[in-house]
């Protein structure tokens, strides 16, 4: 599979130029590859009997459009091209235009009065830096008003390729064919809804140019997942001894779901450190975990839990903390005590809020994996929710650079997994996960993976992927129960191992 990277406008353009100058690949060859691969996708979308209007702007995105037209004209008899003034064309576009003229493909400098079944948008691609006005604004508004199917090449014209904001006006595309790499703006702000369905094409740019980037952002795929092995001569301690700290009178289900998913995902042993008031409930629910009971006060941990943690922490290789604990001073104290240890730690739910009270403790030497959703990320860092939503790539990357031994799993409509400047994006939206308990299940899988591998990033990637795949169930998304996802974990692991 072609590796799917996500780049900013500048990085994508630099990679393109490096392919041309460093690797001596002529731009016209890259353009031809783009045209051939784009045409292959277009042929799957548009029937030969349907009409096409290709909108070409001034520059190499317009040149791509002309090359695409040349690759399509034999199969689509009803095709028309809108071309820019010759004086505004790039050198490559002039060459492409000469070929169009020799082939007698119909073209004009204005949008025809006739309407077409499909419009292929090649007005402005990755290079747009200022608001669209005048002639091209009129074309975009006219095409949008027709409510016809639109296929954009590289970027919907008018969408900023880095931030996804609208520059004056923008094409509403039904499909976007991204050339060589995804552009960050396709995933952010207005970009996501303007792109429609995204496709990625390989045009022959050497993959090493992507791999050499300082801050890599990549779509998480199966090739990135390396499930920890289970040696036949192993024993239970081989796969981690986990202490899960959490629970309260009103939220005992959270730690139960987290522990169940941990056990299903392969942890060696698991002990739940919980308030006494819920220990009997948990003892009835399951018999695979051990219980470390702590005095409680008004349904939550009392301050005596801190001493119990100090006395027992050395017995475990991994700590997880936060599920169902609630926000209070004892939670803060327990989280601080955990972070001062040398144990591998998973922070979830209310523990993330607590960590924000003394965030410098995250600059510890041992590994910490955090699993916040957007609001929890705001609580942890003090960054406003709207800022995080506007560019989660940057927020996740900056956090992972500041806290070098932390792996961040930032949960939103996409999941962003960041470690030491590299970001993986899991694009697997599923309404079935929009329910209480989903985060607890992910936390449990993270703990189990961390117990089975020495690579913290791989533990996070595996956990996020397993969680997502386990939620692909043949039931209505409104009907998902936590147990449905947890019970599917063994099936997913079996497929991944095979």
Tab-separated table of C-alpha atoms in Angstrom:
chain	number	residue	atom	x	y	z
A	1	UNK	CA	0.000	0.000	0.000
A	2	UNK	CA	1.244	3.513	-0.838
A	3	UNK	CA	2.065	5.258	2.491
A	4	UNK	CA	-0.531	7.934	3.209
A	5	UNK	CA	1.135	11.023	4.645
A	6	UNK	CA	-0.551	14.296	5.556
A	7	UNK	CA	1.438	17.472	4.893
A	8	UNK	CA	1.016	21.216	5.114
A	9	UNK	CA	0.954	23.255	1.937
A	10	UNK	CA	4.631	24.205	2.275
A	11	UNK	CA	5.882	20.689	2.996
A	12	UNK	CA	3.898	19.189	0.115
A	13	UNK	CA	5.285	21.782	-2.303
A	14	UNK	CA	8.847	21.275	-1.026
A	15	UNK	CA	8.556	17.528	-1.553
A	16	UNK	CA	7.295	18.085	-5.084
A	17	UNK	CA	10.198	20.410	-5.852
A	18	UNK	CA	12.713	17.998	-4.310
A	19	UNK	CA	11.438	15.212	-6.579
A	20	UNK	CA	12.029	17.480	-9.585
A	21	UNK	CA	15.370	19.036	-8.588
A	22	UNK	CA	17.045	16.409	-6.388
A	23	UNK	CA	15.760	13.257	-8.062
A	24	UNK	CA	15.636	14.786	-11.551
A	25	UNK	CA	12.064	13.669	-12.247
A	26	UNK	CA	10.656	16.083	-14.874
A	27	UNK	CA	7.530	17.906	-13.755
A	28	UNK	CA	5.720	16.827	-16.918
A	29	UNK	CA	6.273	13.168	-15.997
A	30	UNK	CA	4.845	13.718	-12.506
A	31	UNK	CA	1.947	15.571	-14.110
A	32	UNK	CA	1.301	12.697	-16.517
A	33	UNK	CA	1.300	10.196	-13.655
A	34	UNK	CA	-1.183	12.418	-11.792
A	35	UNK	CA	-3.409	12.649	-14.868
A	36	UNK	CA	-3.392	8.887	-15.522
A	37	UNK	CA	-4.135	7.989	-11.896
A	38	UNK	CA	-6.815	10.693	-11.608
A	39	UNK	CA	-8.443	9.497	-14.821
A	40	UNK	CA	-8.617	5.957	-13.435
A	41	UNK	CA	-10.628	7.187	-10.453
A	42	UNK	CA	-12.779	9.493	-12.545
A	43	UNK	CA	-13.733	6.615	-14.864
A	44	UNK	CA	-15.061	4.707	-11.850
A	45	UNK	CA	-17.241	7.666	-10.877
A	46	UNK	CA	-18.491	9.011	-14.210
A	47	UNK	CA	-20.263	6.918	-16.847
A	48	UNK	CA	-19.194	7.348	-20.507
A	49	UNK	CA	-22.673	8.614	-21.349
A	50	UNK	CA	-22.415	11.482	-18.845
A	51	UNK	CA	-21.122	14.931	-19.726
A	52	UNK	CA	-18.022	16.557	-18.198
A	53	UNK	CA	-16.791	20.117	-17.891
A	54	UNK	CA	-13.161	20.480	-16.766
A	55	UNK	CA	-12.351	23.820	-15.132
A	56	UNK	CA	-8.679	24.744	-15.531
A	57	UNK	CA	-7.075	27.638	-13.698
A	58	UNK	CA	-3.764	29.449	-14.234
A	59	UNK	CA	-0.952	27.218	-12.985
A	60	UNK	CA	-0.026	23.598	-12.636
A	61	UNK	CA	-3.391	22.573	-11.196
A	62	UNK	CA	-4.876	23.821	-14.454
A	63	UNK	CA	-2.162	21.902	-16.322
A	64	UNK	CA	-3.221	18.766	-14.437
A	65	UNK	CA	-6.760	19.387	-15.670
A	66	UNK	CA	-5.638	19.632	-19.287
A	67	UNK	CA	-3.624	16.406	-18.943
A	68	UNK	CA	-6.648	14.692	-17.385
A	69	UNK	CA	-8.814	15.894	-20.287
A	70	UNK	CA	-6.359	14.343	-22.732
A	71	UNK	CA	-6.567	11.020	-20.868
A	72	UNK	CA	-10.382	11.066	-20.854
A	73	UNK	CA	-11.497	12.511	-24.178
A	74	UNK	CA	-11.670	9.177	-26.069
A	75	UNK	CA	-14.128	7.705	-23.550
A	76	UNK	CA	-16.251	10.827	-22.990
A	77	UNK	CA	-17.598	12.339	-26.202
A	78	UNK	CA	-19.451	15.119	-24.363
A	79	UNK	CA	-16.534	16.904	-22.697
A	80	UNK	CA	-15.638	20.595	-22.573
A	81	UNK	CA	-12.681	22.452	-21.033
A	82	UNK	CA	-12.604	25.939	-19.565
A	83	UNK	CA	-9.067	27.325	-19.987
A	84	UNK	CA	-7.371	30.478	-18.657
A	85	UNK	CA	-5.780	33.223	-20.710
A	86	UNK	CA	-2.563	32.024	-22.359
A	87	UNK	CA	-0.524	34.781	-20.665
A	88	UNK	CA	-1.473	33.480	-17.199
A	89	UNK	CA	-0.532	29.849	-17.909
A	90	UNK	CA	2.521	28.161	-16.390
A	91	UNK	CA	5.094	26.739	-18.814
A	92	UNK	CA	3.845	23.188	-18.239
A	93	UNK	CA	0.275	24.337	-18.765
A	94	UNK	CA	1.166	25.898	-22.099
A	95	UNK	CA	2.602	22.551	-23.234
A	96	UNK	CA	-0.531	20.727	-22.116
A	97	UNK	CA	-2.717	23.306	-23.854
A	98	UNK	CA	-0.864	22.818	-27.136
A	99	UNK	CA	-1.690	19.105	-26.979
A	100	UNK	CA	-5.349	19.893	-26.287
A	101	UNK	CA	-5.435	22.110	-29.358
A	102	UNK	CA	-3.822	19.437	-31.546
A	103	UNK	CA	-6.437	16.897	-30.389
A	104	UNK	CA	-9.300	19.335	-31.129
A	105	UNK	CA	-10.845	18.913	-27.684
A	106	UNK	CA	-13.542	21.629	-27.263
A	107	UNK	CA	-12.537	24.486	-24.977
A	108	UNK	CA	-13.501	28.038	-24.103
A	109	UNK	CA	-12.300	30.806	-21.830
A	110	UNK	CA	-15.653	31.179	-20.089
A	111	UNK	CA	-18.061	28.834	-18.353
A	112	UNK	CA	-20.518	27.537	-20.983
A	113	UNK	CA	-24.224	28.241	-20.600
A	114	UNK	CA	-24.862	24.533	-21.039
A	115	UNK	CA	-24.856	22.514	-17.801
A	116	UNK	CA	-22.923	19.282	-17.377
A	117	UNK	CA	-23.406	16.155	-15.284
A	118	UNK	CA	-19.961	16.499	-13.705
A	119	UNK	CA	-17.529	19.351	-13.166
A	120	UNK	CA	-13.848	18.609	-12.603
A	121	UNK	CA	-12.286	21.373	-10.546
A	122	UNK	CA	-8.678	22.154	-11.512
A	123	UNK	CA	-8.798	25.878	-10.854
A	124	UNK	CA	-6.465	26.174	-7.858
A	125	UNK	CA	-4.772	23.266	-6.101
A	126	UNK	CA	-2.306	23.196	-3.248
A	127	UNK	CA	-0.683	26.545	-4.076
A	128	UNK	CA	-3.490	29.003	-3.313
A	129	UNK	CA	-2.414	31.674	-0.792
A	130	UNK	CA	-4.919	34.527	-1.164
A	131	UNK	CA	-8.664	35.062	-1.430
A	132	UNK	CA	-10.321	34.211	-4.728
A	133	UNK	CA	-12.011	37.209	-6.357
A	134	UNK	CA	-13.279	38.347	-9.722
A	135	UNK	CA	-13.603	35.931	-12.635
A	136	UNK	CA	-12.778	32.743	-10.733
A	137	UNK	CA	-15.033	33.664	-7.832
A	138	UNK	CA	-17.879	33.992	-10.343
A	139	UNK	CA	-17.089	30.548	-11.792
A	140	UNK	CA	-16.983	28.893	-8.366
A	141	UNK	CA	-20.242	30.480	-7.266
A	142	UNK	CA	-21.893	29.477	-10.554
A	143	UNK	CA	-20.746	25.840	-10.268
A	144	UNK	CA	-21.847	25.599	-6.632
A	145	UNK	CA	-25.264	26.990	-7.523
A	146	UNK	CA	-25.812	24.217	-10.098
A	147	UNK	CA	-25.697	21.506	-7.397
A	148	UNK	CA	-24.018	19.126	-9.820
A	149	UNK	CA	-21.409	16.502	-8.931
A	150	UNK	CA	-17.916	17.992	-8.590
A	151	UNK	CA	-14.545	16.238	-8.525
A	152	UNK	CA	-11.671	18.401	-7.258
A	153	UNK	CA	-8.074	17.638	-8.138
A	154	UNK	CA	-5.693	17.940	-5.154
A	155	UNK	CA	-7.757	20.544	-3.243
A	156	UNK	CA	-11.247	22.005	-3.628
A	157	UNK	CA	-10.444	25.395	-5.111
A	158	UNK	CA	-10.633	28.094	-2.453
A	159	UNK	CA	-9.700	25.887	0.522
A	160	UNK	CA	-6.423	26.706	2.241
A	161	UNK	CA	-4.280	23.573	1.993
A	162	UNK	CA	-2.814	23.923	5.493
A	163	UNK	CA	-5.658	25.112	7.711
A	164	UNK	CA	-8.743	24.180	5.703
A	165	UNK	CA	-10.184	27.709	5.815
A	166	UNK	CA	-12.156	29.247	2.941
A	167	UNK	CA	-10.178	31.841	0.976
A	168	UNK	CA	-12.937	34.127	-0.283
A	169	UNK	CA	-15.085	31.336	-1.709
A	170	UNK	CA	-14.648	27.624	-2.272
A	171	UNK	CA	-15.848	24.743	-4.412
A	172	UNK	CA	-18.146	22.217	-2.732
A	173	UNK	CA	-16.685	18.959	-4.010
A	174	UNK	CA	-18.288	15.527	-3.832
A	175	UNK	CA	-14.910	13.875	-4.431
A	176	UNK	CA	-11.330	15.113	-3.996
A	177	UNK	CA	-8.366	13.316	-5.560
A	178	UNK	CA	-5.302	14.216	-3.511
A	179	UNK	CA	-2.000	14.096	-5.388
A	180	UNK	CA	0.983	12.300	-3.770
A	181	UNK	CA	-0.053	13.082	-0.172
A	182	UNK	CA	-3.044	14.282	1.765
A	183	UNK	CA	-3.058	17.979	2.564
A	184	UNK	CA	-3.624	18.984	6.166
A	185	UNK	CA	-6.366	21.403	5.135
A	186	UNK	CA	-8.428	18.483	3.805
A	187	UNK	CA	-8.875	17.336	7.412
A	188	UNK	CA	-9.449	20.659	9.172
A	189	UNK	CA	-12.192	23.253	9.553
A	190	UNK	CA	-14.149	23.869	6.304
A	191	UNK	CA	-11.809	21.595	4.366
A	192	UNK	CA	-13.359	18.356	5.553
A	193	UNK	CA	-16.904	19.123	4.401
A	194	UNK	CA	-15.759	20.752	1.144
A	195	UNK	CA	-13.661	17.732	0.074
A	196	UNK	CA	-16.365	15.081	0.066
A	197	UNK	CA	-14.861	11.629	-0.398
A	198	UNK	CA	-11.061	11.669	-0.363
A	199	UNK	CA	-8.805	9.634	-2.654
A	200	UNK	CA	-5.004	9.459	-2.668
A	201	UNK	CA	-2.882	8.774	-5.756
A	202	UNK	CA	0.802	7.853	-6.066
A	203	UNK	CA	2.495	9.861	-8.830
A	204	UNK	CA	5.991	8.424	-8.457
A	205	UNK	CA	7.531	10.787	-5.912
A	206	UNK	CA	10.167	8.824	-3.933
A	207	UNK	CA	8.715	7.818	-0.520
A	208	UNK	CA	11.982	8.781	1.181
A	209	UNK	CA	11.063	12.437	0.691
A	210	UNK	CA	8.083	11.898	2.990
A	211	UNK	CA	10.017	9.782	5.459
A	212	UNK	CA	12.766	12.417	5.805
A	213	UNK	CA	10.339	15.070	7.044
A	214	UNK	CA	11.128	16.199	10.581
A	215	UNK	CA	7.519	16.089	11.778
A	216	UNK	CA	5.728	13.242	10.056
A	217	UNK	CA	1.961	12.941	9.958
A	218	UNK	CA	0.659	9.701	8.562
A	219	UNK	CA	-2.671	7.912	8.212
A	220	UNK	CA	-2.625	4.887	10.506
A	221	UNK	CA	-3.014	1.711	8.480
A	222	UNK	CA	-2.625	-2.023	8.950
A	223	UNK	CA	1.047	-1.928	7.917
A	224	UNK	CA	1.797	0.258	10.971
A	225	UNK	CA	0.366	-2.294	13.402
A	226	UNK	CA	2.629	-4.914	14.954
A	227	UNK	CA	0.703	-6.963	17.492
A	228	UNK	CA	2.937	-8.136	20.378
A	229	UNK	CA	3.888	-11.807	20.161
A	230	UNK	CA	2.726	-14.408	22.703
A	231	UNK	CA	5.648	-16.822	23.214
A	232	UNK	CA	4.495	-20.346	24.038
A	233	UNK	CA	6.915	-20.545	26.958
A	234	UNK	CA	5.730	-17.288	28.530
A	235	UNK	CA	4.127	-16.920	31.955
A	236	UNK	CA	1.622	-14.404	33.270
A	237	UNK	CA	4.278	-11.926	34.400
A	238	UNK	CA	5.609	-11.822	30.837
A	239	UNK	CA	2.572	-9.824	29.769
A	240	UNK	CA	2.470	-7.261	32.551
A	241	UNK	CA	1.099	-6.851	36.049
A	242	UNK	CA	-1.364	-3.984	35.981
A	243	UNK	CA	-2.863	-1.961	38.803
A	244	UNK	CA	-5.968	-0.056	37.689
A	245	UNK	CA	-6.896	2.754	40.077
A	246	UNK	CA	-10.389	4.168	39.815
A	247	UNK	CA	-14.067	3.867	40.495
A	248	UNK	CA	-16.523	5.594	42.787
A	249	UNK	CA	-19.985	4.880	44.165
A	250	UNK	CA	-21.682	6.476	41.160
A	251	UNK	CA	-19.250	5.232	38.497
A	252	UNK	CA	-18.154	1.670	39.234
A	253	UNK	CA	-19.005	0.569	35.684
A	254	UNK	CA	-16.148	2.591	34.185
A	255	UNK	CA	-13.332	0.690	35.852
A	256	UNK	CA	-15.116	-2.627	35.312
A	257	UNK	CA	-15.299	-2.016	31.538
A	258	UNK	CA	-11.681	-0.859	31.470
A	259	UNK	CA	-10.538	-3.968	33.350
A	260	UNK	CA	-12.597	-6.314	31.170
A	261	UNK	CA	-11.118	-4.913	27.958
A	262	UNK	CA	-7.636	-5.121	29.512
A	263	UNK	CA	-8.051	-8.795	30.270
A	264	UNK	CA	-9.578	-9.560	26.869
A	265	UNK	CA	-6.617	-7.816	25.226
A	266	UNK	CA	-3.943	-9.972	26.841
A	267	UNK	CA	-2.677	-8.507	30.115
A	268	UNK	CA	-0.917	-10.985	32.435
A	269	UNK	CA	-2.603	-10.061	35.727
A	270	UNK	CA	-4.800	-7.204	36.822
A	271	UNK	CA	-5.678	-5.727	40.210
A	272	UNK	CA	-8.295	-3.062	40.757
A	273	UNK	CA	-7.593	-0.468	43.430
A	274	UNK	CA	-11.064	0.808	44.320
A	275	UNK	CA	-13.038	2.406	47.147
A	276	UNK	CA	-14.480	-0.161	49.562
A	277	UNK	CA	-18.016	0.995	48.797
A	278	UNK	CA	-17.905	-0.614	45.331
A	279	UNK	CA	-15.709	-3.646	46.026
A	280	UNK	CA	-18.648	-5.996	46.600
A	281	UNK	CA	-20.324	-4.885	43.370
A	282	UNK	CA	-17.130	-5.513	41.399
A	283	UNK	CA	-16.521	-8.857	43.111
A	284	UNK	CA	-19.920	-10.034	41.887
A	285	UNK	CA	-19.343	-8.730	38.349
A	286	UNK	CA	-16.118	-10.633	37.642
A	287	UNK	CA	-13.647	-13.026	39.196
A	288	UNK	CA	-10.649	-12.551	36.875
A	289	UNK	CA	-9.322	-9.453	38.644
A	290	UNK	CA	-7.974	-9.058	42.165
A	291	UNK	CA	-9.172	-6.237	44.392
A	292	UNK	CA	-7.142	-3.798	46.467
A	293	UNK	CA	-9.734	-2.106	48.670
A	294	UNK	CA	-9.291	1.411	50.036
A	295	UNK	CA	-11.312	3.337	52.623
A	296	UNK	CA	-13.854	5.647	51.058
A	297	UNK	CA	-15.500	8.924	51.987
A	298	UNK	CA	-18.858	9.920	50.509
A	299	UNK	CA	-18.500	7.325	47.749
A	300	UNK	CA	-14.983	8.241	46.600
A	301	UNK	CA	-11.446	7.401	47.701
A	302	UNK	CA	-10.538	8.794	51.110
A	303	UNK	CA	-7.120	10.335	51.669
A	304	UNK	CA	-5.948	7.019	53.167
A	305	UNK	CA	-5.822	5.616	49.631
A	306	UNK	CA	-2.586	7.543	49.102
A	307	UNK	CA	-0.753	5.463	51.729
A	308	UNK	CA	-2.143	2.242	50.307
A	309	UNK	CA	-0.839	3.183	46.858
A	310	UNK	CA	2.624	3.956	48.285
A	311	UNK	CA	2.709	0.598	50.064
A	312	UNK	CA	1.669	-1.452	47.029
A	313	UNK	CA	3.004	0.367	43.968
A	314	UNK	CA	6.203	-1.696	43.773
A	315	UNK	CA	4.179	-4.874	43.086
A	316	UNK	CA	3.130	-3.744	39.597
A	317	UNK	CA	4.759	-2.954	36.259
A	318	UNK	CA	1.958	-0.769	34.904
A	319	UNK	CA	-0.461	1.648	36.525
A	320	UNK	CA	-3.622	3.006	34.998
A	321	UNK	CA	-5.600	5.655	36.785
A	322	UNK	CA	-8.700	7.744	36.245
A	323	UNK	CA	-11.681	5.612	35.204
A	324	UNK	CA	-14.729	6.696	37.210
A	325	UNK	CA	-12.718	8.446	39.946
A	326	UNK	CA	-14.351	11.876	39.770
A	327	UNK	CA	-12.589	15.229	40.128
A	328	UNK	CA	-11.406	15.903	43.670
A	329	UNK	CA	-8.274	16.526	45.733
A	330	UNK	CA	-7.658	12.842	46.434
A	331	UNK	CA	-7.666	12.126	42.691
A	332	UNK	CA	-5.040	14.866	42.259
A	333	UNK	CA	-2.903	13.404	45.058
A	334	UNK	CA	-3.113	9.846	43.702
A	335	UNK	CA	-2.196	10.970	40.188
A	336	UNK	CA	0.770	12.965	41.483
A	337	UNK	CA	1.979	9.990	43.514
A	338	UNK	CA	1.680	7.715	40.489
A	339	UNK	CA	3.575	10.142	38.233
A	340	UNK	CA	6.415	10.421	40.761
A	341	UNK	CA	6.994	6.670	40.439
A	342	UNK	CA	9.091	4.878	37.817
A	343	UNK	CA	6.152	2.820	36.546
A	344	UNK	CA	4.658	2.896	33.065
A	345	UNK	CA	1.380	4.782	33.429
A	346	UNK	CA	-1.855	5.200	31.492
A	347	UNK	CA	-3.862	8.312	32.365
A	348	UNK	CA	-7.534	8.430	31.435
A	349	UNK	CA	-10.654	10.419	32.259
A	350	UNK	CA	-10.455	12.345	35.551
A	351	UNK	CA	-6.743	11.553	35.954
A	352	UNK	CA	-6.060	13.718	32.895
A	353	UNK	CA	-7.779	16.639	34.574
A	354	UNK	CA	-5.744	15.956	37.717
A	355	UNK	CA	-2.470	15.802	35.769
A	356	UNK	CA	-3.170	19.295	34.498
A	357	UNK	CA	-2.847	20.612	38.044
A	358	UNK	CA	0.886	19.826	37.954
A	359	UNK	CA	1.595	19.173	34.300
A	360	UNK	CA	5.378	19.296	34.702
A	361	UNK	CA	5.180	15.868	36.345
A	362	UNK	CA	4.624	14.547	32.814
A	363	UNK	CA	8.293	15.336	32.124
A	364	UNK	CA	9.173	12.122	33.909
A	365	UNK	CA	11.626	9.514	32.639
A	366	UNK	CA	9.147	6.646	32.551
A	367	UNK	CA	6.518	6.268	29.835
A	368	UNK	CA	3.096	7.872	30.204
A	369	UNK	CA	0.228	7.301	27.774
A	370	UNK	CA	-2.658	9.775	27.912
A	371	UNK	CA	-6.067	9.219	26.298
A	372	UNK	CA	-7.962	12.535	26.415
A	373	UNK	CA	-10.918	13.645	24.364
A	374	UNK	CA	-10.932	17.285	23.245
A	375	UNK	CA	-12.409	18.690	26.480
A	376	UNK	CA	-9.975	16.689	28.616
A	377	UNK	CA	-7.089	17.908	26.436
A	378	UNK	CA	-8.225	21.443	27.138
A	379	UNK	CA	-8.365	20.703	30.880
A	380	UNK	CA	-4.868	19.230	30.753
A	381	UNK	CA	-3.126	21.955	28.751
A	382	UNK	CA	-5.255	25.073	29.228
A	383	UNK	CA	-5.612	25.358	25.434
A	384	UNK	CA	-9.111	26.447	24.448
A	385	UNK	CA	-11.334	23.796	22.859
A	386	UNK	CA	-11.827	25.859	19.691
A	387	UNK	CA	-8.056	26.134	19.241
A	388	UNK	CA	-7.627	22.375	19.575
A	389	UNK	CA	-10.421	21.685	17.102
A	390	UNK	CA	-8.983	24.197	14.617
A	391	UNK	CA	-5.679	22.290	14.380
A	392	UNK	CA	-5.435	19.068	16.418
A	393	UNK	CA	-2.369	18.077	14.331
A	394	UNK	CA	-0.361	20.971	15.708
A	395	UNK	CA	-1.676	20.677	19.264
A	396	UNK	CA	-0.908	16.950	19.426
A	397	UNK	CA	2.526	17.376	17.834
A	398	UNK	CA	3.538	20.273	20.088
A	399	UNK	CA	2.451	18.373	23.196
A	400	UNK	CA	4.456	15.295	22.196
A	401	UNK	CA	7.567	17.430	21.659
A	402	UNK	CA	7.208	19.147	25.024
A	403	UNK	CA	6.579	15.915	26.948
A	404	UNK	CA	9.001	13.562	25.247
A	405	UNK	CA	8.178	10.399	27.225
A	406	UNK	CA	4.441	10.820	26.724
A	407	UNK	CA	2.350	9.183	24.038
A	408	UNK	CA	-0.832	11.146	23.368
A	409	UNK	CA	-4.006	9.522	22.067
A	410	UNK	CA	-6.251	12.518	21.327
A	411	UNK	CA	-9.804	11.347	20.691
A	412	UNK	CA	-12.156	13.223	18.364
A	413	UNK	CA	-14.002	12.348	15.135
A	414	UNK	CA	-10.532	11.217	14.116
A	415	UNK	CA	-7.956	9.934	16.613
A	416	UNK	CA	-4.526	11.572	16.733
A	417	UNK	CA	-1.673	9.515	18.192
A	418	UNK	CA	1.461	11.607	18.805
A	419	UNK	CA	4.924	10.737	20.072
A	420	UNK	CA	8.067	12.886	19.924
A	421	UNK	CA	6.784	14.998	17.034
A	422	UNK	CA	5.322	12.251	14.847
A	423	UNK	CA	1.548	12.046	14.479
A	424	UNK	CA	-0.589	9.142	13.265
A	425	UNK	CA	-4.215	9.767	12.321
A	426	UNK	CA	-6.821	7.051	12.716
A	427	UNK	CA	-9.671	7.991	10.400
A	428	UNK	CA	-12.410	5.563	11.377
A	429	UNK	CA	-15.486	7.523	12.360
A	430	UNK	CA	-18.104	5.330	14.024
A	431	UNK	CA	-21.287	6.610	15.649
A	432	UNK	CA	-21.410	3.434	17.710
A	433	UNK	CA	-18.487	4.739	19.769
A	434	UNK	CA	-20.360	7.918	20.664
A	435	UNK	CA	-21.498	6.369	23.936
A	436	UNK	CA	-20.337	6.277	27.526
A	437	UNK	CA	-17.830	3.524	28.167
A	438	UNK	CA	-16.017	3.662	24.824
A	439	UNK	CA	-13.117	5.574	26.315
A	440	UNK	CA	-12.841	3.143	29.226
A	441	UNK	CA	-12.569	0.259	26.759
A	442	UNK	CA	-9.775	2.027	24.873
A	443	UNK	CA	-7.934	2.689	28.132
A	444	UNK	CA	-8.078	-1.006	28.967
A	445	UNK	CA	-6.691	-2.051	25.587
A	446	UNK	CA	-3.862	0.485	25.966
A	447	UNK	CA	-2.918	-1.016	29.351
A	448	UNK	CA	-2.868	-4.532	27.879
A	449	UNK	CA	-0.750	-3.521	24.890
A	450	UNK	CA	1.676	-1.631	27.129
A	451	UNK	CA	2.056	-4.778	29.200
A	452	UNK	CA	2.986	-6.819	26.135
A	453	UNK	CA	5.360	-4.523	24.234
A	454	UNK	CA	8.361	-2.378	25.139
A	455	UNK	CA	7.466	0.148	22.410
A	456	UNK	CA	5.030	2.731	23.862
A	457	UNK	CA	4.085	4.186	20.478
A	458	UNK	CA	3.335	0.725	19.126
A	459	UNK	CA	1.214	0.017	22.220
A	460	UNK	CA	-0.839	3.146	21.517
A	461	UNK	CA	-1.156	2.461	17.783
A	462	UNK	CA	-2.210	-1.148	18.361
A	463	UNK	CA	-4.722	-0.149	21.014
A	464	UNK	CA	-6.363	2.575	18.938
A	465	UNK	CA	-6.550	0.280	15.914
A	466	UNK	CA	-7.929	-2.709	17.857
A	467	UNK	CA	-10.508	-0.466	19.529
A	468	UNK	CA	-11.644	0.891	16.165
A	469	UNK	CA	-11.801	-2.513	14.492
A	470	UNK	CA	-13.660	-4.045	17.445
A	471	UNK	CA	-16.388	-1.446	16.965
A	472	UNK	CA	-17.069	-2.563	13.388
A	473	UNK	CA	-20.136	-4.577	14.259
A	474	UNK	CA	-23.041	-5.702	12.137
A	475	UNK	CA	-25.623	-3.973	14.314
A	476	UNK	CA	-27.232	-0.559	14.276
A	477	UNK	CA	-24.843	1.995	15.770
A	478	UNK	CA	-27.523	3.179	18.189
A	479	UNK	CA	-27.633	-0.282	19.753
A	480	UNK	CA	-23.949	-0.684	20.628
A	481	UNK	CA	-23.283	-1.899	24.150
A	482	UNK	CA	-19.793	-1.794	25.682
A	483	UNK	CA	-19.858	-5.588	25.948
A	484	UNK	CA	-20.396	-5.866	22.182
A	485	UNK	CA	-17.116	-4.095	21.503
A	486	UNK	CA	-15.211	-5.910	24.256
A	487	UNK	CA	-16.444	-9.311	23.081
A	488	UNK	CA	-15.221	-8.565	19.574
A	489	UNK	CA	-11.633	-7.855	20.688
A	490	UNK	CA	-10.594	-11.558	20.461
A	491	UNK	CA	-11.876	-11.757	16.870
A	492	UNK	CA	-9.892	-8.667	15.888
A	493	UNK	CA	-6.712	-9.934	17.565
A	494	UNK	CA	-7.052	-13.273	15.820
A	495	UNK	CA	-7.338	-11.578	12.414
A	496	UNK	CA	-4.374	-9.312	13.121
A	497	UNK	CA	-2.158	-12.191	14.229
A	498	UNK	CA	-3.010	-14.168	11.098
